[in-house]
PDB file of C-alpha atoms in Angstrom:
ATOM      1  CA  MET X   1      45.686-168.109 102.048  1.00  0.00           C
ATOM      2  CA  LEU X   2      43.463-165.560 100.536  1.00  0.00           C
ATOM      3  CA  GLU X   3      39.958-165.851  99.861  1.00  0.00           C
ATOM      4  CA  ARG X   4      37.747-163.854  97.205  1.00  0.00           C
ATOM      5  CA  ARG X   5      34.907-163.222  99.717  1.00  0.00           C
ATOM      6  CA  TYR X   6      36.974-160.532 101.654  1.00  0.00           C
ATOM      7  CA  ARG X   7      36.993-157.246 100.010  1.00  0.00           C
ATOM      8  CA  LEU X   8      39.333-155.695 102.326  1.00  0.00           C
ATOM      9  CA  VAL X   9      42.532-156.887 103.897  1.00  0.00           C
ATOM     10  CA  ALA X  10      44.430-154.764 106.857  1.00  0.00           C
ATOM     11  CA  CYS X  11      47.957-156.255 107.837  1.00  0.00           C
ATOM     12  CA  THR X  12      51.106-155.358 108.670  1.00  0.00           C
ATOM     13  CA  CYS X  13      54.040-154.742 106.148  1.00  0.00           C
ATOM     14  CA  PHE X  14      55.912-157.974 107.589  1.00  0.00           C
ATOM     15  CA  ALA X  15      52.516-159.862 107.023  1.00  0.00           C
ATOM     16  CA  ALA X  16      52.241-158.682 103.398  1.00  0.00           C
ATOM     17  CA  LEU X  17      55.928-159.529 102.639  1.00  0.00           C
ATOM     18  CA  ARG X  18      54.974-163.181 103.997  1.00  0.00           C
ATOM     19  CA  MET X  19      51.927-163.364 101.541  1.00  0.00           C
ATOM     20  CA  LEU X  20      54.261-162.899  98.479  1.00  0.00           C
ATOM     21  CA  GLN X  21      55.889-166.553  99.384  1.00  0.00           C
ATOM     22  CA  ASP X  22      52.335-168.070  99.469  1.00  0.00           C
ATOM     23  CA  PRO X  23      52.450-170.450  96.607  1.00  0.00           C
ATOM     24  CA  ALA X  24      49.046-169.391  95.035  1.00  0.00           C
ATOM     25  CA  VAL X  25      50.216-165.577  95.460  1.00  0.00           C
ATOM     26  CA  ALA X  26      53.402-166.350  93.704  1.00  0.00           C
ATOM     27  CA  LEU X  27      51.969-168.508  91.037  1.00  0.00           C
ATOM     28  CA  ALA X  28      49.266-165.469  89.958  1.00  0.00           C
ATOM     29  CA  LEU X  29      51.892-163.049  90.387  1.00  0.00           C
ATOM     30  CA  GLU X  30      54.171-165.431  87.545  1.00  0.00           C
ATOM     31  CA  GLN X  31      51.062-165.089  85.546  1.00  0.00           C
ATOM     32  CA  GLN X  32      50.958-160.912  85.861  1.00  0.00           C
ATOM     33  CA  GLN X  33      47.823-161.457  88.046  1.00  0.00           C
ATOM     34  CA  ALA X  34      47.934-159.223  91.212  1.00  0.00           C
ATOM     35  CA  PRO X  35      45.866-160.373  94.345  1.00  0.00           C
ATOM     36  CA  PHE X  36      44.851-156.792  94.984  1.00  0.00           C
ATOM     37  CA  HIS X  37      43.231-153.836  93.209  1.00  0.00           C
ATOM     38  CA  THR X  38      44.687-151.264  95.237  1.00  0.00           C
ATOM     39  CA  VAL X  39      47.319-151.573  97.921  1.00  0.00           C
ATOM     40  CA  ILE X  40      47.615-148.609 100.639  1.00  0.00           C
ATOM     41  CA  LEU X  41      50.981-148.318 102.297  1.00  0.00           C
ATOM     42  CA  ASP X  42      50.751-146.352 105.495  1.00  0.00           C
ATOM     43  CA  GLU X  43      53.695-144.962 107.575  1.00  0.00           C
ATOM     44  CA  ALA X  44      55.508-145.539 104.213  1.00  0.00           C
ATOM     45  CA  GLY X  45      58.622-143.439 105.649  1.00  0.00           C
ATOM     46  CA  LEU X  46      59.512-146.187 108.086  1.00  0.00           C
ATOM     47  CA  VAL X  47      59.426-148.866 105.062  1.00  0.00           C
ATOM     48  CA  SER X  48      62.450-149.474 103.121  1.00  0.00           C
ATOM     49  CA  ARG X  49      62.511-148.897  99.039  1.00  0.00           C
ATOM     50  CA  ALA X  50      62.901-152.512  98.839  1.00  0.00           C
ATOM     51  CA  ALA X  51      60.188-153.669 100.973  1.00  0.00           C
ATOM     52  CA  ALA X  52      58.059-151.009  99.310  1.00  0.00           C
ATOM     53  CA  ALA X  53      58.668-152.307  95.732  1.00  0.00           C
ATOM     54  CA  ALA X  54      58.264-155.715  96.645  1.00  0.00           C
ATOM     55  CA  LEU X  55      54.815-154.953  98.165  1.00  0.00           C
ATOM     56  CA  SER X  56      53.989-153.189  94.945  1.00  0.00           C
ATOM     57  CA  LEU X  57      53.793-156.244  93.148  1.00  0.00           C
ATOM     58  CA  LEU X  58      50.673-157.006  95.237  1.00  0.00           C
ATOM     59  CA  ALA X  59      48.801-154.000  93.619  1.00  0.00           C
ATOM     60  CA  ALA X  60      47.066-154.440  90.263  1.00  0.00           C
ATOM     61  CA  ASN X  61      45.812-150.992  89.613  1.00  0.00           C
ATOM     62  CA  ARG X  62      47.110-148.427  92.496  1.00  0.00           C
ATOM     63  CA  PHE X  63      50.006-148.434  95.006  1.00  0.00           C
ATOM     64  CA  LEU X  64      49.516-145.765  97.490  1.00  0.00           C
ATOM     65  CA  LEU X  65      52.151-144.405  99.654  1.00  0.00           C
ATOM     66  CA  VAL X  66      51.204-142.493 102.501  1.00  0.00           C
ATOM     67  CA  GLY X  67      53.765-141.058 105.086  1.00  0.00           C
ATOM     68  CA  ASP X  68      56.234-138.455 106.008  1.00  0.00           C
ATOM     69  CA  PRO X  69      59.562-138.161 104.047  1.00  0.00           C
ATOM     70  CA  ARG X  70      60.991-136.198 106.854  1.00  0.00           C
ATOM     71  CA  GLN X  71      60.681-139.093 109.216  1.00  0.00           C
ATOM     72  CA  LEU X  72      63.472-141.050 110.362  1.00  0.00           C
ATOM     73  CA  ALA X  73      64.725-143.483 108.134  1.00  0.00           C
ATOM     74  CA  PRO X  74      64.077-147.352 108.094  1.00  0.00           C
ATOM     75  CA  ILE X  75      66.486-148.952 110.521  1.00  0.00           C
ATOM     76  CA  SER X  76      68.603-151.850 108.686  1.00  0.00           C
ATOM     77  CA  ARG X  77      71.468-153.619 110.327  1.00  0.00           C
ATOM     78  CA  VAL X  78      72.272-155.568 106.955  1.00  0.00           C
ATOM     79  CA  ALA X  79      72.367-152.149 105.027  1.00  0.00           C
ATOM     80  CA  ARG X  80      75.764-151.281 106.892  1.00  0.00           C
ATOM     81  CA  LEU X  81      77.604-154.256 105.418  1.00  0.00           C
ATOM     82  CA  LEU X  82      76.474-153.431 101.785  1.00  0.00           C
ATOM     83  CA  PRO X  83      77.876-151.012  99.238  1.00  0.00           C
ATOM     84  CA  SER X  84      76.100-147.911  99.203  1.00  0.00           C
ATOM     85  CA  HIS X  85      74.341-148.612  95.810  1.00  0.00           C
ATOM     86  CA  GLN X  86      72.761-151.245  97.419  1.00  0.00           C
ATOM     87  CA  ALA X  87      72.544-150.347 100.795  1.00  0.00           C
ATOM     88  CA  ARG X  88      70.204-147.397  99.980  1.00  0.00           C
ATOM     89  CA  TRP X  89      67.557-149.873  99.110  1.00  0.00           C
ATOM     90  CA  LEU X  90      67.404-150.716 102.625  1.00  0.00           C
ATOM     91  CA  SER X  91      68.391-147.640 104.475  1.00  0.00           C
ATOM     92  CA  GLU X  92      66.260-145.142 102.533  1.00  0.00           C
ATOM     93  CA  SER X  93      62.383-144.989 103.006  1.00  0.00           C
ATOM     94  CA  ALA X  94      59.913-145.242 100.068  1.00  0.00           C
ATOM     95  CA  LEU X  95      59.632-141.660 100.250  1.00  0.00           C
ATOM     96  CA  GLY X  96      62.887-140.454 101.017  1.00  0.00           C
ATOM     97  CA  HIS X  97      63.249-139.154  97.474  1.00  0.00           C
ATOM     98  CA  LEU X  98      60.283-136.346  97.883  1.00  0.00           C
ATOM     99  CA  ASP X  99      60.869-132.957  99.152  1.00  0.00           C
ATOM    100  CA  ILE X 100      58.394-130.156 100.124  1.00  0.00           C
ATOM    101  CA  GLU X 101      59.058-128.850  96.326  1.00  0.00           C
ATOM    102  CA  ASP X 102      57.617-132.045  95.141  1.00  0.00           C
ATOM    103  CA  ALA X 103      54.090-130.943  96.281  1.00  0.00           C
ATOM    104  CA  GLY X 104      51.797-130.798  93.456  1.00  0.00           C
ATOM    105  CA  ARG X 105      53.672-132.779  90.858  1.00  0.00           C
ATOM    106  CA  PRO X 106      51.537-135.506  89.430  1.00  0.00           C
ATOM    107  CA  GLY X 107      50.942-138.562  91.880  1.00  0.00           C
ATOM    108  CA  VAL X 108      52.215-136.310  94.790  1.00  0.00           C
ATOM    109  CA  GLN X 109      50.019-134.676  97.427  1.00  0.00           C
ATOM    110  CA  PHE X 110      51.054-132.673 100.439  1.00  0.00           C
ATOM    111  CA  LEU X 111      48.820-132.679 103.392  1.00  0.00           C
ATOM    112  CA  ARG X 112      49.348-129.393 104.956  1.00  0.00           C
ATOM    113  CA  GLU X 113      46.414-129.420 107.503  1.00  0.00           C
ATOM    114  CA  GLN X 114      47.735-130.556 111.124  1.00  0.00           C
ATOM    115  CA  HIS X 115      45.254-131.788 113.602  1.00  0.00           C
ATOM    116  CA  ARG X 116      47.561-132.463 116.568  1.00  0.00           C
ATOM    117  CA  MET X 117      49.934-130.026 117.558  1.00  0.00           C
ATOM    118  CA  LEU X 118      49.630-126.555 119.399  1.00  0.00           C
ATOM    119  CA  PRO X 119      50.018-123.735 117.111  1.00  0.00           C
ATOM    120  CA  GLU X 120      53.214-122.805 119.126  1.00  0.00           C
ATOM    121  CA  ILE X 121      54.784-126.156 118.693  1.00  0.00           C
ATOM    122  CA  ARG X 122      53.541-126.354 114.999  1.00  0.00           C
ATOM    123  CA  ARG X 123      55.100-123.451 114.154  1.00  0.00           C
ATOM    124  CA  VAL X 124      58.699-124.681 115.232  1.00  0.00           C
ATOM    125  CA  VAL X 125      58.222-127.887 113.312  1.00  0.00           C
ATOM    126  CA  SER X 126      56.890-125.987 110.049  1.00  0.00           C
ATOM    127  CA  ARG X 127      59.588-123.543 109.899  1.00  0.00           C
ATOM    128  CA  TYR X 128      62.477-126.206 110.367  1.00  0.00           C
ATOM    129  CA  LEU X 129      60.895-129.203 108.522  1.00  0.00           C
ATOM    130  CA  TYR X 130      58.162-128.107 106.152  1.00  0.00           C
ATOM    131  CA  ALA X 131      59.059-124.612 104.975  1.00  0.00           C
ATOM    132  CA  ASP X 132      56.492-122.953 106.830  1.00  0.00           C
ATOM    133  CA  GLN X 133      54.026-124.939 104.637  1.00  0.00           C
ATOM    134  CA  LEU X 134      52.017-126.371 107.900  1.00  0.00           C
ATOM    135  CA  GLN X 135      48.404-125.096 108.736  1.00  0.00           C
ATOM    136  CA  ASP X 136      46.506-125.385 111.793  1.00  0.00           C
ATOM    137  CA  SER X 137      42.940-127.375 111.535  1.00  0.00           C
ATOM    138  CA  ARG X 138      40.073-125.491 112.823  1.00  0.00           C
ATOM    139  CA  LYS X 139      39.789-127.946 115.893  1.00  0.00           C
ATOM    140  CA  VAL X 140      43.463-127.148 116.801  1.00  0.00           C
ATOM    141  CA  VAL X 141      42.895-123.312 116.738  1.00  0.00           C
ATOM    142  CA  VAL X 142      39.679-123.703 119.000  1.00  0.00           C
ATOM    143  CA  ARG X 143      41.104-126.451 121.167  1.00  0.00           C
ATOM    144  CA  GLU X 144      40.792-125.703 124.973  1.00  0.00           C
ATOM    145  CA  THR X 145      44.253-125.224 126.093  1.00  0.00           C
ATOM    146  CA  LEU X 146      46.074-126.012 129.376  1.00  0.00           C
ATOM    147  CA  ASP X 147      46.631-123.466 132.053  1.00  0.00           C
ATOM    148  CA  TRP X 148      50.484-124.171 132.299  1.00  0.00           C
ATOM    149  CA  HIS X 149      50.370-122.520 135.677  1.00  0.00           C
ATOM    150  CA  ASP X 150      48.807-125.630 137.090  1.00  0.00           C
ATOM    151  CA  LEU X 151      51.811-127.774 135.956  1.00  0.00           C
ATOM    152  CA  ASP X 152      54.453-128.798 138.378  1.00  0.00           C
ATOM    153  CA  PRO X 153      58.011-127.276 138.073  1.00  0.00           C
ATOM    154  CA  PRO X 154      60.229-127.134 136.001  1.00  0.00           C
ATOM    155  CA  LEU X 155      57.278-126.647 133.130  1.00  0.00           C
ATOM    156  CA  GLN X 156      55.464-124.322 135.262  1.00  0.00           C
ATOM    157  CA  GLY X 157      55.074-120.978 133.360  1.00  0.00           C
ATOM    158  CA  GLN X 158      57.337-122.263 130.490  1.00  0.00           C
ATOM    159  CA  PRO X 159      56.712-121.855 126.848  1.00  0.00           C
ATOM    160  CA  ARG X 160      55.081-124.568 124.798  1.00  0.00           C
ATOM    161  CA  ALA X 161      57.917-124.718 122.319  1.00  0.00           C
ATOM    162  CA  LEU X 162      61.442-124.102 122.751  1.00  0.00           C
ATOM    163  CA  TRP X 163      64.315-124.192 120.194  1.00  0.00           C
ATOM    164  CA  TYR X 164      67.768-125.456 120.664  1.00  0.00           C
ATOM    165  CA  VAL X 165      69.930-123.858 118.261  1.00  0.00           C
ATOM    166  CA  LEU X 166      73.030-126.299 117.825  1.00  0.00           C
ATOM    167  CA  ASP X 167      75.133-123.830 115.386  1.00  0.00           C
ATOM    168  CA  GLU X 168      74.897-121.302 118.163  1.00  0.00           C
ATOM    169  CA  ASP X 169      76.068-123.456 121.051  1.00  0.00           C
ATOM    170  CA  THR X 170      79.607-123.897 122.221  1.00  0.00           C
ATOM    171  CA  THR X 171      79.045-126.915 124.372  1.00  0.00           C
ATOM    172  CA  ASP X 172      81.134-129.822 123.579  1.00  0.00           C
ATOM    173  CA  PRO X 173      78.972-132.212 121.156  1.00  0.00           C
ATOM    174  CA  ALA X 174      79.690-135.230 123.365  1.00  0.00           C
ATOM    175  CA  ALA X 175      77.876-133.549 126.424  1.00  0.00           C
ATOM    176  CA  ILE X 176      74.775-132.790 124.211  1.00  0.00           C
ATOM    177  CA  ARG X 177      74.333-136.673 123.533  1.00  0.00           C
ATOM    178  CA  ALA X 178      71.586-138.421 125.745  1.00  0.00           C
ATOM    179  CA  SER X 179      72.708-141.368 127.962  1.00  0.00           C
ATOM    180  CA  ARG X 180      70.854-144.240 129.187  1.00  0.00           C
ATOM    181  CA  GLY X 181      69.100-143.834 132.225  1.00  0.00           C
ATOM    182  CA  PRO X 182      68.982-146.603 135.254  1.00  0.00           C
ATOM    183  CA  ARG X 183      68.971-150.263 133.925  1.00  0.00           C
ATOM    184  CA  GLY X 184      69.011-149.142 130.407  1.00  0.00           C
ATOM    185  CA  ARG X 185      65.210-148.005 130.524  1.00  0.00           C
ATOM    186  CA  SER X 186      65.030-144.391 129.613  1.00  0.00           C
ATOM    187  CA  TRP X 187      67.404-141.595 127.758  1.00  0.00           C
ATOM    188  CA  ARG X 188      68.376-138.499 130.131  1.00  0.00           C
ATOM    189  CA  HIS X 189      70.739-135.600 129.645  1.00  0.00           C
ATOM    190  CA  GLU X 190      72.083-132.749 131.779  1.00  0.00           C
ATOM    191  CA  PRO X 191      70.479-129.516 131.605  1.00  0.00           C
ATOM    192  CA  LEU X 192      71.051-127.486 128.231  1.00  0.00           C
ATOM    193  CA  THR X 193      72.187-123.981 127.959  1.00  0.00           C
ATOM    194  CA  GLY X 194      71.161-122.184 124.639  1.00  0.00           C
ATOM    195  CA  LEU X 195      67.315-122.590 124.934  1.00  0.00           C
ATOM    196  CA  HIS X 196      65.369-120.174 122.790  1.00  0.00           C
ATOM    197  CA  PRO X 197      62.080-119.630 123.285  1.00  0.00           C
ATOM    198  CA  PRO X 198      60.582-117.607 120.281  1.00  0.00           C
ATOM    199  CA  CYS X 199      57.322-119.313 119.450  1.00  0.00           C
ATOM    200  CA  THR X 200      55.612-118.563 122.848  1.00  0.00           C
ATOM    201  CA  GLY X 201      52.575-117.178 121.468  1.00  0.00           C
ATOM    202  CA  SER X 202      49.603-116.203 123.099  1.00  0.00           C
ATOM    203  CA  ARG X 203      47.809-118.483 125.098  1.00  0.00           C
ATOM    204  CA  ALA X 204      43.743-119.024 125.249  1.00  0.00           C
ATOM    205  CA  PRO X 205      42.179-118.491 128.658  1.00  0.00           C
ATOM    206  CA  ARG X 206      41.061-121.697 130.060  1.00  0.00           C
ATOM    207  CA  ARG X 207      37.373-122.383 130.083  1.00  0.00           C
ATOM    208  CA  ASP X 208      36.034-123.594 133.309  1.00  0.00           C
ATOM    209  CA  SER X 209      33.626-126.630 132.647  1.00  0.00           C
TER     210      SER X 209
END
């Protein structure tokens, strides 16, 4: 039950969807009175269109979707049993209609600056998924990097980013698939050929503390 003394509510999507079943909320929606001024849906790339449409009813003014349209789509078992025009509402994400070219359109903001990946890894991801639009934040550029010579084999001396080009591989596709490890607790596959390291980049020397 919602209380007016709370100005901010944080919850999961499942909890928010259950909120729609609350009699007081349902009555307010029937009277076109949404319980919140603004609703922010984080990780919207993992939320189906149907769920996002339902959650938007909770917002009286703004419904903001934050996420990555390049992320894996939501997983829905029910969608497999429905006609395609219905299944898309469950199997496609709330951001599935967006692409890089949509950046700059009204209501669409593309966050180009990344704060996690090392530049060598970012270049691979940016080139294949984001049309070379990603940029490194200052803290990524100046971050102290690992001395990879301290790592154990087989990572010792290897580049940070590897490309596996499927179009140039002559291996049977079935051999590329990963299989479950012992007792189904992990994934594993045999060593692959066709690895290309075009994004090795220069490594900043490690600074001793």
